[in-house]
Short mmCIF file of N, CA and C in Angstrom, two decimals:
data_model
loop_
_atom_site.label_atom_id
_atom_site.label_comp_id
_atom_site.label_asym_id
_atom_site.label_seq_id
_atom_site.Cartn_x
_atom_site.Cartn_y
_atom_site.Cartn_z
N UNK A 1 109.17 80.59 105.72
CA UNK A 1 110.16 79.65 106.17
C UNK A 1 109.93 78.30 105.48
N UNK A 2 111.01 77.92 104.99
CA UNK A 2 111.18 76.83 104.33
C UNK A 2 111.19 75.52 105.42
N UNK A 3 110.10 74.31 105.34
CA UNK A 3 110.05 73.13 105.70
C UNK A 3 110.38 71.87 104.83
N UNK A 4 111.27 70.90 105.98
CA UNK A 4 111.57 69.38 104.64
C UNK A 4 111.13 68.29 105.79
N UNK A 5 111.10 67.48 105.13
CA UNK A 5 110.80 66.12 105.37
C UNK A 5 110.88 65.39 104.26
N UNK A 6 111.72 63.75 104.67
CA UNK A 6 111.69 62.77 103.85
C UNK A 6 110.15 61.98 103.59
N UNK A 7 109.92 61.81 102.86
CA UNK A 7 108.81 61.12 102.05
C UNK A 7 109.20 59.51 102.04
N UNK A 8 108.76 58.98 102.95
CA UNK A 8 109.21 57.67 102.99
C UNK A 8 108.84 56.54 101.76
N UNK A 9 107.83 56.65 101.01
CA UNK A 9 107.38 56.24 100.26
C UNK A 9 107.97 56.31 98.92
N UNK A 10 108.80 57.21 98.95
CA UNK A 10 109.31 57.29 97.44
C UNK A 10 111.17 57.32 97.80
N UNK A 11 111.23 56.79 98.90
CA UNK A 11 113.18 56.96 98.76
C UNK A 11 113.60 54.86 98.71
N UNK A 12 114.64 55.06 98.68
CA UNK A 12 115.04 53.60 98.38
C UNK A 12 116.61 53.40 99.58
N UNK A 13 116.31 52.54 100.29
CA UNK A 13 117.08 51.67 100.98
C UNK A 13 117.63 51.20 100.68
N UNK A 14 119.58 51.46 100.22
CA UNK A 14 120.05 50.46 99.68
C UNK A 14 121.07 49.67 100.52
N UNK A 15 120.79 49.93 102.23
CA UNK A 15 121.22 48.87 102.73
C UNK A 15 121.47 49.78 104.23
N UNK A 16 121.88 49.17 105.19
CA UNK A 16 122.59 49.22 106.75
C UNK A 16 123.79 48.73 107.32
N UNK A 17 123.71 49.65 107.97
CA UNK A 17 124.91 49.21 108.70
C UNK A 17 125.08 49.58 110.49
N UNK A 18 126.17 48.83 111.26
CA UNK A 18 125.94 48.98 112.04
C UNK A 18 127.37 49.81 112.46
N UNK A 19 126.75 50.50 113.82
CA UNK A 19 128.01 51.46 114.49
C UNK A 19 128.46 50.90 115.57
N UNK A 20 128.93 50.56 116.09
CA UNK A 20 128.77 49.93 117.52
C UNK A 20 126.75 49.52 117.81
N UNK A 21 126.58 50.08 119.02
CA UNK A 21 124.84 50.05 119.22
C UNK A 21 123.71 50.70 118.37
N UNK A 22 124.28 51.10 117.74
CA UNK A 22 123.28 51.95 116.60
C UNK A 22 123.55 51.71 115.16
N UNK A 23 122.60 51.79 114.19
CA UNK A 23 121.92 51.23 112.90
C UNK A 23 121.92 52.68 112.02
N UNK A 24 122.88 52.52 111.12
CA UNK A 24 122.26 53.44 110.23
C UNK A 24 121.91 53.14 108.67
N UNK A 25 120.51 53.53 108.66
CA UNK A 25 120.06 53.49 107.05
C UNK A 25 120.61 54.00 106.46
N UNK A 26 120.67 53.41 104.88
CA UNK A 26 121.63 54.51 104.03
C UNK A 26 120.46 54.60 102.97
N UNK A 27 120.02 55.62 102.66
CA UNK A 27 118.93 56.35 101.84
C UNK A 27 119.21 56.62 100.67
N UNK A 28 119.60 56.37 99.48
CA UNK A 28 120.17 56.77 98.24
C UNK A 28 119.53 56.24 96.70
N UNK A 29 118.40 57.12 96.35
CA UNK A 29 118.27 58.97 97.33
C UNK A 29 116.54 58.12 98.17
N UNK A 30 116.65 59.38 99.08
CA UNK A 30 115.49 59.06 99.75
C UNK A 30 114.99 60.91 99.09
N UNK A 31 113.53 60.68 98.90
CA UNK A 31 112.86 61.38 98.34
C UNK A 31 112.42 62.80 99.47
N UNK A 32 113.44 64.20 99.01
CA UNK A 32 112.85 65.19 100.10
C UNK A 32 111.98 66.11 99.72
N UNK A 33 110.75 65.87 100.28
CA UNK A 33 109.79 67.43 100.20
C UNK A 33 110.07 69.07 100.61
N UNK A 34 110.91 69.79 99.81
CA UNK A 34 110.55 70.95 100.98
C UNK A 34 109.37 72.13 100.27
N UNK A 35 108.34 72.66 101.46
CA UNK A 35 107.72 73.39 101.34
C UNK A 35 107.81 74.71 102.46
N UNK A 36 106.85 75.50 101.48
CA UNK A 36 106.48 76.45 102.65
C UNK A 36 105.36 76.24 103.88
N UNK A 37 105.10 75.42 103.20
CA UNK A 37 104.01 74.85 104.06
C UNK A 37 104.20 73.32 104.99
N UNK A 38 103.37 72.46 104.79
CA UNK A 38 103.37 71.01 105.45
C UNK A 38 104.14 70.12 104.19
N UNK A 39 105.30 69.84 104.60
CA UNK A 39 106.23 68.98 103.57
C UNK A 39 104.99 67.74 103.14
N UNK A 40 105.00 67.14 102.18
CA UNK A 40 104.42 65.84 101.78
C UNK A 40 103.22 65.77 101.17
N UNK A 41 102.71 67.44 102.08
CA UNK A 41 101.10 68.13 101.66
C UNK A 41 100.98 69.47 100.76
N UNK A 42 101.54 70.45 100.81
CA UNK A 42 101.61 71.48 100.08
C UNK A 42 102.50 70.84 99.16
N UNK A 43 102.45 72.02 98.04
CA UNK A 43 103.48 72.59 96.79
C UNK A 43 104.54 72.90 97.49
N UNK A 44 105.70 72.57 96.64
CA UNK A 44 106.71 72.79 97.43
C UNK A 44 107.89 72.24 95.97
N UNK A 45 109.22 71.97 96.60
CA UNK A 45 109.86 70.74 95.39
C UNK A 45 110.36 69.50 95.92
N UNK A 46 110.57 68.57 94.70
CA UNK A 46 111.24 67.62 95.57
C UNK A 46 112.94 67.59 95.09
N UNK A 47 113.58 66.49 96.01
CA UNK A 47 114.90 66.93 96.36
C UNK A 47 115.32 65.45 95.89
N UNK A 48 115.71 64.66 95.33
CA UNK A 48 116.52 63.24 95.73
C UNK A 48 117.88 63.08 96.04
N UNK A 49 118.22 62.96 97.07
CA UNK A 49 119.41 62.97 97.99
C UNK A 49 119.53 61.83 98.89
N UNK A 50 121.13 62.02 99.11
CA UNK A 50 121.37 60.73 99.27
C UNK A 50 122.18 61.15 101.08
N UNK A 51 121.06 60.34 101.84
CA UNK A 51 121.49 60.52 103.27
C UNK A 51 121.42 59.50 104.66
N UNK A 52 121.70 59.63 105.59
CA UNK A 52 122.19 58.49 106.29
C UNK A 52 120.77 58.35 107.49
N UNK A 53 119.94 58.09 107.83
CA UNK A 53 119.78 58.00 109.07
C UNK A 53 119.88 56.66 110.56
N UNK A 54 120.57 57.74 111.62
CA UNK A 54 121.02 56.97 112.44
C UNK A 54 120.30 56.52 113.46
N UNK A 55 120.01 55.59 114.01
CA UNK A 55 118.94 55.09 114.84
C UNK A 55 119.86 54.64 116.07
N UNK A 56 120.15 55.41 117.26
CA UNK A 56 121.11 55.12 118.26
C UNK A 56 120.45 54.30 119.07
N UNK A 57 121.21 53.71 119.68
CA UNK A 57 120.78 52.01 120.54
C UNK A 57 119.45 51.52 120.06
N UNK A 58 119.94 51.28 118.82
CA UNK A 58 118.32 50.39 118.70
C UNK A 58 118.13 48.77 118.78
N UNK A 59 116.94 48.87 118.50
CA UNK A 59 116.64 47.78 118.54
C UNK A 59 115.65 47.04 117.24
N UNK A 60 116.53 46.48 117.04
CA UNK A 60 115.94 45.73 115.49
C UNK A 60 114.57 44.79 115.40
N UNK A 61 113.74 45.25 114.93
CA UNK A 61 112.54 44.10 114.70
C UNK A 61 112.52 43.34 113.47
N UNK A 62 112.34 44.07 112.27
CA UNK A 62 112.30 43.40 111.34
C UNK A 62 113.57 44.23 110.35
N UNK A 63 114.30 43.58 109.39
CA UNK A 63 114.66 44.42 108.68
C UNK A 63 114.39 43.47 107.06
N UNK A 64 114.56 44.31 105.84
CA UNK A 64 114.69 43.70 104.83
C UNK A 64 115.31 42.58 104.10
N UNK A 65 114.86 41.43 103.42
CA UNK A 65 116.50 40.65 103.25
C UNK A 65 117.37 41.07 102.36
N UNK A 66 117.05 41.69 101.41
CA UNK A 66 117.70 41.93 100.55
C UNK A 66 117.79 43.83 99.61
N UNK A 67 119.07 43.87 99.71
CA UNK A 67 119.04 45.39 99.23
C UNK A 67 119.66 45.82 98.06
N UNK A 68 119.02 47.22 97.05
CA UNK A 68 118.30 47.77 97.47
C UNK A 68 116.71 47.41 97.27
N UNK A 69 116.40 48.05 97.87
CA UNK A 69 114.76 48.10 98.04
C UNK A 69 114.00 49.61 98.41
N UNK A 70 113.14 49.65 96.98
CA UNK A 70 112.09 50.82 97.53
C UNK A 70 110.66 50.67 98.59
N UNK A 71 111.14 51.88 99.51
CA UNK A 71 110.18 51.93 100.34
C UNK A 71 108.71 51.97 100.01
N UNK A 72 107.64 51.71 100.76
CA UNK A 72 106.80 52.03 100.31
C UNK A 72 105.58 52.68 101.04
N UNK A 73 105.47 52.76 102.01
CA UNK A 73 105.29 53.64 103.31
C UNK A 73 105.95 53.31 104.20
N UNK A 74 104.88 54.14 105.39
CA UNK A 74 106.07 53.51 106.76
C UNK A 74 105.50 55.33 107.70
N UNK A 75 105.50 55.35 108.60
CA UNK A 75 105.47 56.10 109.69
C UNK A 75 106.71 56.27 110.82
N UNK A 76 107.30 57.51 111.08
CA UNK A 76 108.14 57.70 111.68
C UNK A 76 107.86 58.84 113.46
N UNK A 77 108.32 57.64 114.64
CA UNK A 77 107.71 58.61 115.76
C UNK A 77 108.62 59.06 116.47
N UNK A 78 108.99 60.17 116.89
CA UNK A 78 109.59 60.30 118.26
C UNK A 78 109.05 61.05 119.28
N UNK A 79 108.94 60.34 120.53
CA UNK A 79 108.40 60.82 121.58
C UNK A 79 107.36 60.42 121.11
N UNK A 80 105.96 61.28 121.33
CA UNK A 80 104.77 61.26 121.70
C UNK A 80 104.11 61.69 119.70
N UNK A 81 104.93 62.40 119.31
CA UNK A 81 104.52 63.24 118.15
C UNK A 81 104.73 61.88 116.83
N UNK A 82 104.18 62.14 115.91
CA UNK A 82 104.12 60.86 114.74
C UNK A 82 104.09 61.45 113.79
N UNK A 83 104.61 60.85 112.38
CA UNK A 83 104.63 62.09 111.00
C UNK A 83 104.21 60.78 109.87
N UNK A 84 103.21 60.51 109.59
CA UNK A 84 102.39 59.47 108.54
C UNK A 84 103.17 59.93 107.45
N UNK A 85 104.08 58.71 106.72
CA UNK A 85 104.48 58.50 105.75
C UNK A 85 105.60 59.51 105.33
N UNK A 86 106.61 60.36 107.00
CA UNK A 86 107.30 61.68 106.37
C UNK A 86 108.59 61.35 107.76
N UNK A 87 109.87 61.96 107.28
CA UNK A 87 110.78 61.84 108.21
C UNK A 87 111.32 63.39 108.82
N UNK A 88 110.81 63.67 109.73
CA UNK A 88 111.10 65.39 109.31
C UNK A 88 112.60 66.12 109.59
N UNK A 89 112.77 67.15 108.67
CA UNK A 89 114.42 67.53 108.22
C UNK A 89 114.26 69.23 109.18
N UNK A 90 115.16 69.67 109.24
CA UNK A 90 116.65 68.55 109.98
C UNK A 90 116.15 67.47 111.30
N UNK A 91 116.86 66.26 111.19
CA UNK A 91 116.57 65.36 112.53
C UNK A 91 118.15 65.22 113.49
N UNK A 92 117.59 65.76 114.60
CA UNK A 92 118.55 65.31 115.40
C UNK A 92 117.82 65.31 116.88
N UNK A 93 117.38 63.95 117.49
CA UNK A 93 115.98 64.12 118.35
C UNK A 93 116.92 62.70 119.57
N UNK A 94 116.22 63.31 120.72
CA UNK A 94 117.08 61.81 121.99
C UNK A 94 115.69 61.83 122.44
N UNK A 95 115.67 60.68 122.92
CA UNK A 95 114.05 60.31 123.49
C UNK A 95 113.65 58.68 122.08
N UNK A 96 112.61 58.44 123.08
CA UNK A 96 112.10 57.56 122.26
C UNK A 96 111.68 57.45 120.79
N UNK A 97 112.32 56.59 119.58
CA UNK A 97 111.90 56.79 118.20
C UNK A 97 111.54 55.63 117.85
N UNK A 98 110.97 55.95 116.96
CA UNK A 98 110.85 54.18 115.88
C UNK A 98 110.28 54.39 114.48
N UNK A 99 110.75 53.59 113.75
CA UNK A 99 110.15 53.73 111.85
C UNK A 99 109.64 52.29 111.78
N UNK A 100 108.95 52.32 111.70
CA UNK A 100 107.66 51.25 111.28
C UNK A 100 107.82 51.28 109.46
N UNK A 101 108.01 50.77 108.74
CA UNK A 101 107.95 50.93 107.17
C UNK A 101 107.45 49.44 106.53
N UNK A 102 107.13 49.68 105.11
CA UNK A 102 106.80 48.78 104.29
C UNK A 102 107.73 48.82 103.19
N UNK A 103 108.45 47.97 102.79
CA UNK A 103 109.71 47.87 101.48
C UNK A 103 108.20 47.17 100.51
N UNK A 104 108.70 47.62 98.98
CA UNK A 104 107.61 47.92 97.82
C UNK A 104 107.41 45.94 97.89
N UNK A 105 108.49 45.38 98.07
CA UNK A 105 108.28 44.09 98.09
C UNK A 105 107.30 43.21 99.07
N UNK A 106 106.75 44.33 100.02
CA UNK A 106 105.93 43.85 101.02
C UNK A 106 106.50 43.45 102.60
N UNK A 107 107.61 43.52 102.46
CA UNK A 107 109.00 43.23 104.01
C UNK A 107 108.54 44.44 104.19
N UNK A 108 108.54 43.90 106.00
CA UNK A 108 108.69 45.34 106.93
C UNK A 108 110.08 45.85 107.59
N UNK A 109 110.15 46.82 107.56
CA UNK A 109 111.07 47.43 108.11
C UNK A 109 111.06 47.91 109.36
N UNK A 110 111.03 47.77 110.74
CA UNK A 110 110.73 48.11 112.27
C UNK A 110 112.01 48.20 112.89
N UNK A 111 112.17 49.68 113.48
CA UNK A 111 113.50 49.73 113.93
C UNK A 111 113.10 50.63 114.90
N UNK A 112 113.69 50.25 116.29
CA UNK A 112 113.24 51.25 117.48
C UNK A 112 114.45 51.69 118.37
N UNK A 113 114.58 52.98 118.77
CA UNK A 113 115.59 52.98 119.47
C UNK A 113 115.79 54.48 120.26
N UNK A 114 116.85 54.97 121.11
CA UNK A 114 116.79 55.97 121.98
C UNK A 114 116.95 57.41 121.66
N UNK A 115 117.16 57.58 120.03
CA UNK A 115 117.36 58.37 119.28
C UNK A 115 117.46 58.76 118.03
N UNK A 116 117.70 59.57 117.20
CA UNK A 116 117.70 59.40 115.49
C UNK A 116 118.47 60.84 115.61
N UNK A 117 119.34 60.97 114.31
CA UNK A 117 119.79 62.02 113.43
C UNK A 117 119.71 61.49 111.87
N UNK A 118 119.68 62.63 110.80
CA UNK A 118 120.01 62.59 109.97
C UNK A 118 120.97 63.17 109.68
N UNK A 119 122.40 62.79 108.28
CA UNK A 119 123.46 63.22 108.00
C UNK A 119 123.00 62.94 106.42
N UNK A 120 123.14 64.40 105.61
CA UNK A 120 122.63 64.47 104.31
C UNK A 120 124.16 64.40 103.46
N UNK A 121 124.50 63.15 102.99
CA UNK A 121 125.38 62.70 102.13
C UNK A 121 125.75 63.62 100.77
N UNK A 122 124.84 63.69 99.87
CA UNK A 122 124.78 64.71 98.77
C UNK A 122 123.45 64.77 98.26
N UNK A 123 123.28 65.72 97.38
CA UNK A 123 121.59 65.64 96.42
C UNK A 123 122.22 65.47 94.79
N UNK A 124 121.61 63.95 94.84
CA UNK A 124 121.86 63.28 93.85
C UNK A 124 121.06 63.88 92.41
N UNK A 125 119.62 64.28 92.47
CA UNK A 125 118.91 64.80 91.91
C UNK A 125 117.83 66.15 92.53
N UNK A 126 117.59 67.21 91.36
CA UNK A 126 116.47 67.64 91.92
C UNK A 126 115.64 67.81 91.20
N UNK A 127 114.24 68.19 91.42
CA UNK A 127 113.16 68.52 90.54
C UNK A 127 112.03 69.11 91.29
N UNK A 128 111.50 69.82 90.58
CA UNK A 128 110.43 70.77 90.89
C UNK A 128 109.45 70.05 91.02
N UNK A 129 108.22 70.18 92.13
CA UNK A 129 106.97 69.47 91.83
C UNK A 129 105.98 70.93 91.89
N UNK A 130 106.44 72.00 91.30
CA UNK A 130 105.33 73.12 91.25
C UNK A 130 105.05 73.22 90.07
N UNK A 131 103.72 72.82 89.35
CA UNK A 131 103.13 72.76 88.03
C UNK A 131 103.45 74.24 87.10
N UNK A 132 104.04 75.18 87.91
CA UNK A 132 104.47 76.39 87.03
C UNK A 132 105.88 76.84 87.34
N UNK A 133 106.65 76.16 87.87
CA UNK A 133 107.85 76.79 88.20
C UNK A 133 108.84 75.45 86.83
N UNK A 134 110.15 76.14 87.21
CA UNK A 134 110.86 75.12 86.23
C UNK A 134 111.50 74.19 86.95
N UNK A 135 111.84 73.06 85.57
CA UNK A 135 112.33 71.71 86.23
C UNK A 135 113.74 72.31 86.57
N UNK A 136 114.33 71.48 88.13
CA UNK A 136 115.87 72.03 88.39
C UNK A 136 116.52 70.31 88.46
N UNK A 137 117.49 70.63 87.43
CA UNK A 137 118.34 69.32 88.13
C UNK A 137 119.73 69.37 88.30
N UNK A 138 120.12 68.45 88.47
CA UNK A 138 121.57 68.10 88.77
C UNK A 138 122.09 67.11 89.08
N UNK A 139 123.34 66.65 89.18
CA UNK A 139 124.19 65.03 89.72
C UNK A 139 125.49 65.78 90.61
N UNK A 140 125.28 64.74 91.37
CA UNK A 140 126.46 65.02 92.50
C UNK A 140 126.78 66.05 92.82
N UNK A 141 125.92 66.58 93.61
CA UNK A 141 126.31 68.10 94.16
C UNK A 141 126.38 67.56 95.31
N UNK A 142 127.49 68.36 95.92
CA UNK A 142 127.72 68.27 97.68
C UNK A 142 126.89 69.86 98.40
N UNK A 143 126.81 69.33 99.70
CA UNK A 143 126.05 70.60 100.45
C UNK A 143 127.15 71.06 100.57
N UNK A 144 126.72 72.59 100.64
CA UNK A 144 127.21 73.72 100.62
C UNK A 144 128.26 73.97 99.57
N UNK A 145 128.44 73.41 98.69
CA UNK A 145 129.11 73.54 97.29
C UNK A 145 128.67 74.89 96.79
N UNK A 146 129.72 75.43 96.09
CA UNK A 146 129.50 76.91 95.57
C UNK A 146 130.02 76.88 94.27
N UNK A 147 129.61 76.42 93.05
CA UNK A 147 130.16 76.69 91.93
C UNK A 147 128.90 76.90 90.87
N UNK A 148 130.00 77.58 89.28
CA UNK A 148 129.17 77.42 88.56
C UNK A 148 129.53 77.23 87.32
N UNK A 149 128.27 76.70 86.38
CA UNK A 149 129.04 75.48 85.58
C UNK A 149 127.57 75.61 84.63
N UNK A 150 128.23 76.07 83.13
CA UNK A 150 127.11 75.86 82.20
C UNK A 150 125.73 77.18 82.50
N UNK A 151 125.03 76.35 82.26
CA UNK A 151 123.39 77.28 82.62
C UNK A 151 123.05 76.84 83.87
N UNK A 152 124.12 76.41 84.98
CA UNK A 152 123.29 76.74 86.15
C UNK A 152 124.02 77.09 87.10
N UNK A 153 123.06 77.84 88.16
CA UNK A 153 124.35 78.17 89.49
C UNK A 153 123.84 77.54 90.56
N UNK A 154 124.33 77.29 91.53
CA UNK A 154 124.23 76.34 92.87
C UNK A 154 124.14 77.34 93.59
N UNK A 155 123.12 77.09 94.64
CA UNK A 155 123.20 78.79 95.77
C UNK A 155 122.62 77.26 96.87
N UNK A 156 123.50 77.78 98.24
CA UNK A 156 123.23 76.72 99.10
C UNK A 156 121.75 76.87 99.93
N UNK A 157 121.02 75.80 100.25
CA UNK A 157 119.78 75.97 101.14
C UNK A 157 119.80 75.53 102.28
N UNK A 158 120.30 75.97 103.04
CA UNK A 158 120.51 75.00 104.46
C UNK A 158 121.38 73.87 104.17
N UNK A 159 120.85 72.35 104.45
CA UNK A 159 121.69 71.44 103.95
C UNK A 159 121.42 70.72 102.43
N UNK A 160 120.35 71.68 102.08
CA UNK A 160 120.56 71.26 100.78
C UNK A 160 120.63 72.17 99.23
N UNK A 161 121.20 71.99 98.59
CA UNK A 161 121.44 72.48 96.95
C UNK A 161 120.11 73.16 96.44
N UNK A 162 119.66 74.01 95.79
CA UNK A 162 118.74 74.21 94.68
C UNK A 162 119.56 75.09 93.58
N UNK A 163 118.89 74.49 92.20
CA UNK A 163 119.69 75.03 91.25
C UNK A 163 118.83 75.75 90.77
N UNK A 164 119.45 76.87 90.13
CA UNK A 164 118.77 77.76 89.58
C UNK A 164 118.81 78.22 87.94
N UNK A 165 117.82 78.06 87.30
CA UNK A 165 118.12 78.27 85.36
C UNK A 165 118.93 79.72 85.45
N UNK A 166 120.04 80.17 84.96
CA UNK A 166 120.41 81.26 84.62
C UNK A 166 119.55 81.63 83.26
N UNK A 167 118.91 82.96 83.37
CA UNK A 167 118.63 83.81 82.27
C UNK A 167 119.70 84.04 81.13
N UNK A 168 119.60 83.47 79.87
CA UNK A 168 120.70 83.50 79.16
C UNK A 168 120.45 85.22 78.64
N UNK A 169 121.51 86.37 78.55
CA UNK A 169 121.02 87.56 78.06
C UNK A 169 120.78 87.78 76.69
N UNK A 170 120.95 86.80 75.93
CA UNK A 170 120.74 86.51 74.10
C UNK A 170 119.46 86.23 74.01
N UNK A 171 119.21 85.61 75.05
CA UNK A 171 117.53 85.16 75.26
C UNK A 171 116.07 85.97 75.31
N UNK A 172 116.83 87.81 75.48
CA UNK A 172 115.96 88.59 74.92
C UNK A 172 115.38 88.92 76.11
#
């Protein structure tokens, strides 16, 4: 079984907004781990995608002045449970949350509130981080998109894209 989580450390904040009582980050791309194992810790790939998270009735402590800005850690809790430096996928959690973060510029980012979801916009990029598998990329793919185009095909993963090298048959 396939596990994700955002990698807070490597996605970029390029700004907020508000809904009525709730705050949503806009992540583009915020950096996703998925593994078979512990996202952030095992082999696995990464994902750069571009997605929203919503922080319902929160409450603002600090935010950045100026955007965008790359993250640069940061810890994300809800309830009782805590994920050092990871946002875990899929999120859709009620109960107590909060993201504690560091922007690369040294601003903190502290946002607390009665709930969180994530809404995965598109995967802007992808790439492999397995030292023997191949590099996969792409631009602007939407989830659950089904096409194919050139040397690659799109096969959907949950909410997100992986592309796959087609075997050219000239290629022997």
């Amino acid at each position: 079984m396939m596990r994700e989580a955002v990698e807070i450390h490597d996605s970029r904040l390029v700004g907020v907004s508000r809904v009525g009582r709730d705050l949503v980050l806009h992540l583009a791309p915020a950096y996703v781990h998925r593994s078979e194992g512990r996202p952030g810790v095992d082999p696995g790939t990464g994902w750069l995608v571009d997605l929203d998270l919503m922080v319902l009735e929160v409450v603002v402590e600090s935010l950045p002045s100026n955007y965008p800005v790359n993250l640069a850690d940061g810890d994300f809790r809800a309830g009782e449970r805590r994920w050092d430096n990871l946002i875990p996928l899929p999120l859709d959690v009620a109960g107590a949350v909060s993201l504690d973060a560091i922007a690369a510029e040294s601003e903190p980012l502290v946002v607390r509130g009665s709930g969180a979801r994530i809404v995965v916009r598109q995967v802007a990029e992808a790439e492999s981080v397995l030292g023997d598998d191949i590099v996969y990329k792409s631009r602007k793919c939407w989830p659950r998109a089904a096409e194919s185009r050139g040397p690659w095909r799109m096969e959907s993963l949950g909410s997100l894209l992986r592309l796959h090298a087609r075997r050219n048959p000239s290629d022997g």
